[in-house]
Short mmCIF file of C-alpha atoms and ligand atoms in Angstrom, two decimals:
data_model
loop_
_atom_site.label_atom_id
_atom_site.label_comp_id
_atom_site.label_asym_id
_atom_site.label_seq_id
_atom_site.Cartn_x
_atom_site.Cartn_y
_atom_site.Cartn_z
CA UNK A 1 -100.61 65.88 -67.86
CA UNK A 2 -102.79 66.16 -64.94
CA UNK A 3 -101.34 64.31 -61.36
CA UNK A 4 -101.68 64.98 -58.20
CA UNK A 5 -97.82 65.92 -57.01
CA UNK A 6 -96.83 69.33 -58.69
CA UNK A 7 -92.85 68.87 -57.72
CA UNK A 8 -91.20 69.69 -61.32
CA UNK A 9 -90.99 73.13 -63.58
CA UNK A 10 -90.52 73.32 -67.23
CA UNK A 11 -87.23 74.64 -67.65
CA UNK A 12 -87.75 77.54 -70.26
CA UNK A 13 -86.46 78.19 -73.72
CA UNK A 14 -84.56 81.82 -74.77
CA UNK A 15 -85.46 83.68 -77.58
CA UNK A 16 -83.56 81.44 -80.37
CA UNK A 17 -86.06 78.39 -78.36
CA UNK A 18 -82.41 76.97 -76.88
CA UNK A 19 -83.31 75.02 -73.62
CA UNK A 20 -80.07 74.78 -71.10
CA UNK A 21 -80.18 72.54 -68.48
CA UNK A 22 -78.13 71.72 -65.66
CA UNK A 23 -75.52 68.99 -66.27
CA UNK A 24 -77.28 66.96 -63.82
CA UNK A 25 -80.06 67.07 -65.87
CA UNK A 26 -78.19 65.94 -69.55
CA UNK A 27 -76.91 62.84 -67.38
CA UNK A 28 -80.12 61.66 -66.15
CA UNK A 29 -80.63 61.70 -70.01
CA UNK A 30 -78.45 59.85 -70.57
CA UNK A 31 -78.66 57.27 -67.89
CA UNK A 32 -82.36 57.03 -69.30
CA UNK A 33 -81.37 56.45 -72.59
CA UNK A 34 -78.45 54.15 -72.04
CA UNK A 35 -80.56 51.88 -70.26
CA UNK A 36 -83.22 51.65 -73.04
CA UNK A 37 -81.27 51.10 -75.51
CA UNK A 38 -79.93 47.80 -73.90
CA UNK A 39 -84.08 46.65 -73.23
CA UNK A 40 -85.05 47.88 -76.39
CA UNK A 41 -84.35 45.45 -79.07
CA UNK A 42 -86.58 42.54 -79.09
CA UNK A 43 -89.02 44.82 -76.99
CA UNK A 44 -90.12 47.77 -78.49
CA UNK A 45 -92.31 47.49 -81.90
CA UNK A 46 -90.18 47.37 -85.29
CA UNK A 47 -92.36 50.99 -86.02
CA UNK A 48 -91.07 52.77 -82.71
CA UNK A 49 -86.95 51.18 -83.42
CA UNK A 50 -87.26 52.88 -87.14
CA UNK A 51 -88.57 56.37 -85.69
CA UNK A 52 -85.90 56.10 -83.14
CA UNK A 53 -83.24 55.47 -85.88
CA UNK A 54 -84.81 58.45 -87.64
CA UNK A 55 -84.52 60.62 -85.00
CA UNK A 56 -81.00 59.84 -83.82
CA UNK A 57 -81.49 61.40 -80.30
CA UNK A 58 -78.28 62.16 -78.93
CA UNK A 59 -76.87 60.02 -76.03
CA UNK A 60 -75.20 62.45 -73.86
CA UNK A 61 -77.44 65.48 -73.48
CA UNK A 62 -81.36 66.25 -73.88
CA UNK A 63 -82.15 67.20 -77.23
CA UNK A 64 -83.18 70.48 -78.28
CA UNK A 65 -87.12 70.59 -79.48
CA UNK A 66 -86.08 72.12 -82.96
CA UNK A 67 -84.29 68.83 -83.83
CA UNK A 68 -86.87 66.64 -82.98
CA UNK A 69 -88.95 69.06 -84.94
CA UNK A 70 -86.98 68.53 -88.18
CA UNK A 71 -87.56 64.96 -88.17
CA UNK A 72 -91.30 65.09 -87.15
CA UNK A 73 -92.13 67.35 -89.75
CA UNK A 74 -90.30 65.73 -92.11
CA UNK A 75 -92.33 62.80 -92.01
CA UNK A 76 -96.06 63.09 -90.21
CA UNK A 77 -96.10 67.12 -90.46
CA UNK A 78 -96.00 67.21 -87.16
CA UNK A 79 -94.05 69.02 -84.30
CA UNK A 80 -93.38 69.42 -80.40
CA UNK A 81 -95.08 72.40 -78.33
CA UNK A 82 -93.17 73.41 -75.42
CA UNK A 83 -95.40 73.71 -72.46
CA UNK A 84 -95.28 74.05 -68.55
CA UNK A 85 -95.07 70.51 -66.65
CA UNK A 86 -98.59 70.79 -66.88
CA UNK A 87 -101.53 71.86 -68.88
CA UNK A 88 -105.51 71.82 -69.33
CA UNK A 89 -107.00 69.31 -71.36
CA UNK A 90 -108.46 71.93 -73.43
CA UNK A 91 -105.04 72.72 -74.50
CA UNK A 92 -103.58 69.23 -74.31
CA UNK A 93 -106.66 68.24 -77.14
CA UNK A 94 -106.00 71.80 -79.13
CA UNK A 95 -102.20 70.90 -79.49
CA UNK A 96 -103.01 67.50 -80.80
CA UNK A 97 -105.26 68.17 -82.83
CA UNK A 98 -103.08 70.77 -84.44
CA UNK A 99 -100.40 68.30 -84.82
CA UNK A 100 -98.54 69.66 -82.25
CA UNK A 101 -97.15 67.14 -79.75
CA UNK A 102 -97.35 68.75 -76.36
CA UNK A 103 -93.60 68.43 -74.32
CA UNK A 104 -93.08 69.51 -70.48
CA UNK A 105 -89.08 70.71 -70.94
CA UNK A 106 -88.16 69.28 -67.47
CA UNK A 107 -86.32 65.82 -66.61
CA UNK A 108 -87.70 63.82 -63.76
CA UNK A 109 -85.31 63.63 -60.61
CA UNK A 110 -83.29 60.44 -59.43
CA UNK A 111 -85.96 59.43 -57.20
CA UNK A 112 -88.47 58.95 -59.90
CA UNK A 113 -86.17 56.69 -62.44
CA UNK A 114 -88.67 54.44 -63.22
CA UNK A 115 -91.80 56.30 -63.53
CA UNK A 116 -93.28 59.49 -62.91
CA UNK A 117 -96.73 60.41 -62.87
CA UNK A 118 -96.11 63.77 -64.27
CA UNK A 119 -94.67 63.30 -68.41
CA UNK A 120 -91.07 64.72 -68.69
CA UNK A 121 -89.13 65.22 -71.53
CA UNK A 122 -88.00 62.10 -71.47
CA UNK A 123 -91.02 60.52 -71.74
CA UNK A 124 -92.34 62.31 -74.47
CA UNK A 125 -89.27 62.77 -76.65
CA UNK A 126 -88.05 59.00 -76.17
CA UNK A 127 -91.67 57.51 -75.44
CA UNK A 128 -93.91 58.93 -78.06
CA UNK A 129 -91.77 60.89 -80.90
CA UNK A 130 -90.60 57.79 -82.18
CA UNK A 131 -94.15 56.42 -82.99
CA UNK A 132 -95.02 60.45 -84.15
CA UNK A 133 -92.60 59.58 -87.23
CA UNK A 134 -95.13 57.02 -88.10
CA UNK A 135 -98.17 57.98 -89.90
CA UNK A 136 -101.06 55.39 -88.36
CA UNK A 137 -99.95 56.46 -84.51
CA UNK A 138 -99.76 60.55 -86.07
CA UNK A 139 -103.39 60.10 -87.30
CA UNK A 140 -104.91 58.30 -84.41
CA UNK A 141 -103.20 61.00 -82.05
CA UNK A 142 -104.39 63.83 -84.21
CA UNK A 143 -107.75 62.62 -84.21
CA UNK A 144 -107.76 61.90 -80.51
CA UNK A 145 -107.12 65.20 -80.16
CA UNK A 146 -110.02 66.57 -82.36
CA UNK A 147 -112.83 64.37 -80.34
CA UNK A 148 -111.25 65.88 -77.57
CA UNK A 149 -111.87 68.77 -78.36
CA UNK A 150 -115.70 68.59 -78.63
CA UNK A 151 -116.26 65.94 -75.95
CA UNK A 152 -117.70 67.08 -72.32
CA UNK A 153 -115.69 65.99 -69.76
CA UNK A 154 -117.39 62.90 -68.86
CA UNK A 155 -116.88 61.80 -72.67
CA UNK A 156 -113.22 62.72 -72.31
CA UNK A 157 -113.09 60.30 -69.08
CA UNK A 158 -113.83 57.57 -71.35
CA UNK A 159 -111.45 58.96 -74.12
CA UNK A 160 -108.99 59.18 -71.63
CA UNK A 161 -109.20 55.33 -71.17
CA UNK A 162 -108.69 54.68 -74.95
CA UNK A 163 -105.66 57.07 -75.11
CA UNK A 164 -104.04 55.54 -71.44
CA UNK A 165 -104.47 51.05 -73.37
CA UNK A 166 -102.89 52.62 -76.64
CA UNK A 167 -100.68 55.77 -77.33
CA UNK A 168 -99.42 55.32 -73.01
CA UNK A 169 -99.32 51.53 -72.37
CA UNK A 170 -100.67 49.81 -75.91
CA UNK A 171 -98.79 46.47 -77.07
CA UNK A 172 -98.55 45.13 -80.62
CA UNK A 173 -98.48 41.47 -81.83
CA UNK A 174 -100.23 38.61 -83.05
CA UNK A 175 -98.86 36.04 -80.73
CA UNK A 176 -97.06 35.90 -77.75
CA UNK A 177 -93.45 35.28 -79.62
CA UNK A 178 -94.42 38.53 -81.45
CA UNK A 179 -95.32 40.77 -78.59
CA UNK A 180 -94.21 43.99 -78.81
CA UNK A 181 -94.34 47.62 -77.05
CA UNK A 182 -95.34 50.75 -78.74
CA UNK A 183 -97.11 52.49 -75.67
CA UNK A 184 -95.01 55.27 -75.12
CA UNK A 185 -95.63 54.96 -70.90
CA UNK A 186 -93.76 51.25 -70.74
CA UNK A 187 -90.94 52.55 -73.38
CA UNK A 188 -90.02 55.37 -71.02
CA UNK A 189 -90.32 53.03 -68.11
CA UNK A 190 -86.66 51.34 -67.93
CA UNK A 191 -88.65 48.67 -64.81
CA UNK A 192 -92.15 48.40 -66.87
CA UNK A 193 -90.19 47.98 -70.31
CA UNK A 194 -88.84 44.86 -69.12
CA UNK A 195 -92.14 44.08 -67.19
CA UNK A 196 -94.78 44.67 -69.95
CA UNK A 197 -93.76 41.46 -71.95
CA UNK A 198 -92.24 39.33 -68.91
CA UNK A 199 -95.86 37.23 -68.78
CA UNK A 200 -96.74 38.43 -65.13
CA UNK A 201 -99.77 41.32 -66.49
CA UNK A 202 -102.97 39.82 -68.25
CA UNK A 203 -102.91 40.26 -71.60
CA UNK A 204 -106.00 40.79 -73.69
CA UNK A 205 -106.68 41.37 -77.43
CA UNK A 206 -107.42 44.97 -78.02
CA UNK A 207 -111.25 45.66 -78.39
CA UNK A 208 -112.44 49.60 -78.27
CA UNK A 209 -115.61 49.02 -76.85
CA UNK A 210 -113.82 46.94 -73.57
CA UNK A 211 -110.98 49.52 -73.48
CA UNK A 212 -113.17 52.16 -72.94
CA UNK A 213 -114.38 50.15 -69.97
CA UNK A 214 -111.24 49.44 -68.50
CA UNK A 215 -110.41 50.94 -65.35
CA UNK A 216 -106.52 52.25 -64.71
CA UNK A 217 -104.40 53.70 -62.61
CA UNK A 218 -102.06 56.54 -62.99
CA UNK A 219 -100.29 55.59 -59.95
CA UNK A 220 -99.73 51.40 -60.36
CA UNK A 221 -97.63 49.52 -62.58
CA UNK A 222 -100.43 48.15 -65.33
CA UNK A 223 -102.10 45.15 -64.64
CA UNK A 224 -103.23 44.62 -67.96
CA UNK A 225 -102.76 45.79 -71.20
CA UNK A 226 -104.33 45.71 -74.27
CA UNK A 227 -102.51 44.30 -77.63
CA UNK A 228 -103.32 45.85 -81.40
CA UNK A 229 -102.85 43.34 -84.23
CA UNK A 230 -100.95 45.85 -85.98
CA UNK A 231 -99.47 49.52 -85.17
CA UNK A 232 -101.67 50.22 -88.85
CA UNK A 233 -104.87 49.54 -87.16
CA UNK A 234 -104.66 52.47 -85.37
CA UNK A 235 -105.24 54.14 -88.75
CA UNK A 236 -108.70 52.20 -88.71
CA UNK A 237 -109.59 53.35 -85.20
CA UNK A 238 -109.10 56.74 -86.04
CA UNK A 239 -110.72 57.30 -89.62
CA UNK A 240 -113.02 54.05 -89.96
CA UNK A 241 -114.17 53.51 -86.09
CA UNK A 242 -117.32 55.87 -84.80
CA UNK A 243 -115.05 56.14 -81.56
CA UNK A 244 -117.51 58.43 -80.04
CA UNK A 245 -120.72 56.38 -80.44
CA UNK A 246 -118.38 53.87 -78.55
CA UNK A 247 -117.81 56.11 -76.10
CA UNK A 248 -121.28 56.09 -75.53
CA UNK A 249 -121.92 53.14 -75.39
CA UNK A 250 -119.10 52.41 -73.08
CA UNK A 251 -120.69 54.80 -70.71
CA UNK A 252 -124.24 53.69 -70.83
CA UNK A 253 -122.66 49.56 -69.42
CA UNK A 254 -120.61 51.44 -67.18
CA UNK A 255 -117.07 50.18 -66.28
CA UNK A 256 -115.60 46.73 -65.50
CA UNK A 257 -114.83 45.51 -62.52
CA UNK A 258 -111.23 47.33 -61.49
CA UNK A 259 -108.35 44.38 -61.38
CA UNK A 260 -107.55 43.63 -57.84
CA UNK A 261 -104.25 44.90 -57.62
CA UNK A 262 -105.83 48.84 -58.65
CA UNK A 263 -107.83 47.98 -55.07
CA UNK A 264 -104.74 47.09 -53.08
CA UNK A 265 -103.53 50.34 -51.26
CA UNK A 266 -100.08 48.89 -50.64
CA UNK A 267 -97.92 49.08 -53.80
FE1 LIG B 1 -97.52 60.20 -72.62
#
């Protein structure tokens, strides 16, 4: 949403919303998408492999927004929003909470296979939709977007946190043979989707109140991450959990220590 390099554009859509890219641009796509679906199975959370299935996103070109719509609404209610590469958080929050899942129409460039700091369409089509087809991961998004919405910015810092160890780079599982990814930022990471369950990153059980304390990096591949029981508990967080009076709590003990590698200027 926010990064530091501006380098893409949204490419933008005519009046009957048709996107065209370049054909340079469909076979990134599909480069992208060829390579996930070989890391995948055995990787990604049961939830996220049935929303993919439901959203049949075609191999050879980017998909247009209205299709993804279809299926979205179809299930959750909810939709994409086609925005520029990047927006406020004022709008980010406004489109959530809406049910409206915010989408930069631009593909990232060779150079940035693995990971880019600024979300492309890849990353939220093939990342998050998926999980948007389930109702727990709709709900907690939707109400991450409401809080949002009221919270002053140093509340949304420590929202921010809670969003980056869940929705971006959350794992699900209750043991390490039953590890699995739903964080959108690892499944549109062909390097970190292999990575995130390869044993090298710490691994700790998710808890809101030390999430929130958690400091990350935008720029670094994750040093830790944070695993849900179940994709279902998000559910919980969002309707049962007084996520704000965590927040401040969060923010009166102040953060943890950052892991060493987030010190480390080399990469
Ligand atoms: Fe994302």
């Amino acid at each position: 949403m926010n990064g530091d390099k501006h380098i893409y554009t949204a490419r933008l859509p005519d009046e009957q919303g048709f996107i065209t890219y370049p054909v340079e641009e469909h076979a990134i796509w599909q480069e992208l998408i060829t390579n996930q679906q070989a890391v995948l199975p055995g990787r990604a959370c049961t939830e996220y492999l049935q929303g993919l299935e439901a959203l049949q996103l075609p191999t050879t070109k980017i998909p247009q927004l209205a299709d993804i719509d279809q299926v979205l609404l179809a299930t959750t209610g909810w939709r994409t929003a086609q925005v520029p590469a990047l927006i406020s958080f004022g709008r980010f929050f406004e489109l959530l909470a809406n049910r409206s899942f915010p989408v930069a129409t631009f593909i990232r460039r060779r150079e940035d296979f693995d990971y880019i700091q600024e979300p492309d369409i890849f990353h939220e089509i093939a990342g998050h939709c998926p999980l948007l087809t389930h109702p727990a991961f709709a709900t907690f998004n939707q109400t991450y977007g409401e809080l949002g919405l009221k919270a002053t910015k140093e509340e949304r810092v420590f929202l921010a946190r809670l969003y980056w160890f869940t929705i971006e780079f959350g794992l699900v599982g209750t043991s390490a043979e039953n590890r699995r990814i739903y964080g959108g930022g690892i499944l549109s990471s062909p390097a970190e989707t292999i990575y995130a369950l390869g044993g090298e990153p710490e691994y700790r059980e998710f808890n809101i109140a030390d999430v929130l304390r958690t400091p990350y990096r935008i720029d670094r591949i994750q040093p830790i991450y944070y695993v849900l029981d179940h994709i279902d508990s998000l559910f919980k967080i969002a309707k049962e959990t007084d996520i704000m009076k965590e927040v401040h709590t969060a923010m009166e003990k102040g953060l943890f220590e950052p892991h060493p590698s987030l010190l480390n200027e080399k990469q």
